[in-house]
């Protein structure tokens, strides 16, 4: 009889992290529980030798390089962007790839630390939301104005906002209104 | 740095059959598929121990999602006991330790070929549909590069034309399965060959749907609460199959999608296509405890 090997710790962690990220994307604005604090588990779950990443944190750059991913200093080349804050220089945010109408999957995944429950109230609309959902995020309103300019659906980048062990997803399909 | 820090401890197989890099690639593509509902995302489509075209796309998505706490239901044309469904379910359970079920209400992941269960799927449930041909434009545009450009331009005129031609030639829309549907107001997808009966179940649903084509190496998704609108003309409303008045000859249920079985001497008998719904109805009729959950169709009318 075949015995089933239990998933090792890394496999279990990646599976649980992906489940949180998936439901975060599928239900924009609704916090989901990550198994671990911080962005390293997201790197472990998504990033490998096929990826090019940009990170503004030196520790994450080293961690991502260990996965075999190419680490770039130019966000325009990256398919995964890891930021300590969305209060980042405008030049950096503008450079994030948004894909094209032909290849929407070339749009980057932006994983950023952002406090939940404090800051500005947002109203989200779009796929994954039954009507509207309101969420409060510590992200400067200027970022949302810039995102609206850059992300012309189906082009755009997808946000995963991590605070401690919670993650909130805001995919490009969400319309964000700052209240 | 030594070799041992760069490698993992030896294991006979990867958990869930797929290796870690295959899973990471699928995860990246699944996130993108959710972010752009209905848009086909290419992926590598690894080898699985099953021939392409028998549900390898759905299997890869399920193997990426599965963990020992999952409960798996696999159906083929509504039936849990078809050889394809039973083999896939047993394989998933063998490589992951996930529980197997026939009951839609117990399942955390429902992998399906060509049907959506009749019982309403809930918030935490994931429907994985196996897709033979993910490209709704293939019938009108065999060149996939041009088809991609047409998706980019939201140029779906030729699909409307095929529907119009069916009305002109036959008096009604003949498209029986894989009815082209507009997702989130932007991308037209083929909802895999589910009957017209099942397409409204994807519209503003509570569950998450992945549609994955292993042979064609593309996957797409319909997140919860996303509009899925079949292409129709404003003066020709969308019509599901006329199954509302049919009665299952074995379980006696009516108002659900039926399989038509030819009988000796002409004519047809009908059996409910969602076989576990029929089983539960029979168990209830025999005084059993089987609980039938809320269904998308009530008395043959869609009412979610």
PDB file of C-alpha atoms in Angstrom, chain B residues 246-256 258 272 277-278 281-282 292:
ATOM      1  CA  UNK B 246     -38.080  16.391 -16.954  1.00  0.00           C
ATOM      2  CA  UNK B 247     -38.216  13.815 -14.166  1.00  0.00           C
ATOM      3  CA  UNK B 248     -35.346  11.500 -13.256  1.00  0.00           C
ATOM      4  CA  UNK B 249     -36.468   7.899 -13.691  1.00  0.00           C
ATOM      5  CA  UNK B 250     -34.357   6.613 -10.821  1.00  0.00           C
ATOM      6  CA  UNK B 251     -34.531   9.285  -8.136  1.00  0.00           C
ATOM      7  CA  UNK B 252     -37.737  11.064  -9.114  1.00  0.00           C
ATOM      8  CA  UNK B 253     -36.180  14.528  -8.831  1.00  0.00           C
ATOM      9  CA  UNK B 254     -37.143  17.118 -11.395  1.00  0.00           C
ATOM     10  CA  UNK B 255     -36.045  20.597 -12.346  1.00  0.00           C
ATOM     11  CA  UNK B 256     -32.365  19.757 -12.828  1.00  0.00           C
ATOM     12  CA  UNK B 258     -30.857  15.547 -17.098  1.00  0.00           C
ATOM     13  CA  UNK B 272     -30.389  13.457 -13.283  1.00  0.00           C
ATOM     14  CA  UNK B 277     -27.831  14.698  -6.092  1.00  0.00           C
ATOM     15  CA  UNK B 278     -29.838  11.752  -7.384  1.00  0.00           C
ATOM     16  CA  UNK B 281     -32.632  12.114  -3.223  1.00  0.00           C
ATOM     17  CA  UNK B 282     -32.975   8.310  -3.264  1.00  0.00           C
ATOM     18  CA  UNK B 292     -29.408  18.170  -0.003  1.00  0.00           C
TER      19      UNK B 292
END
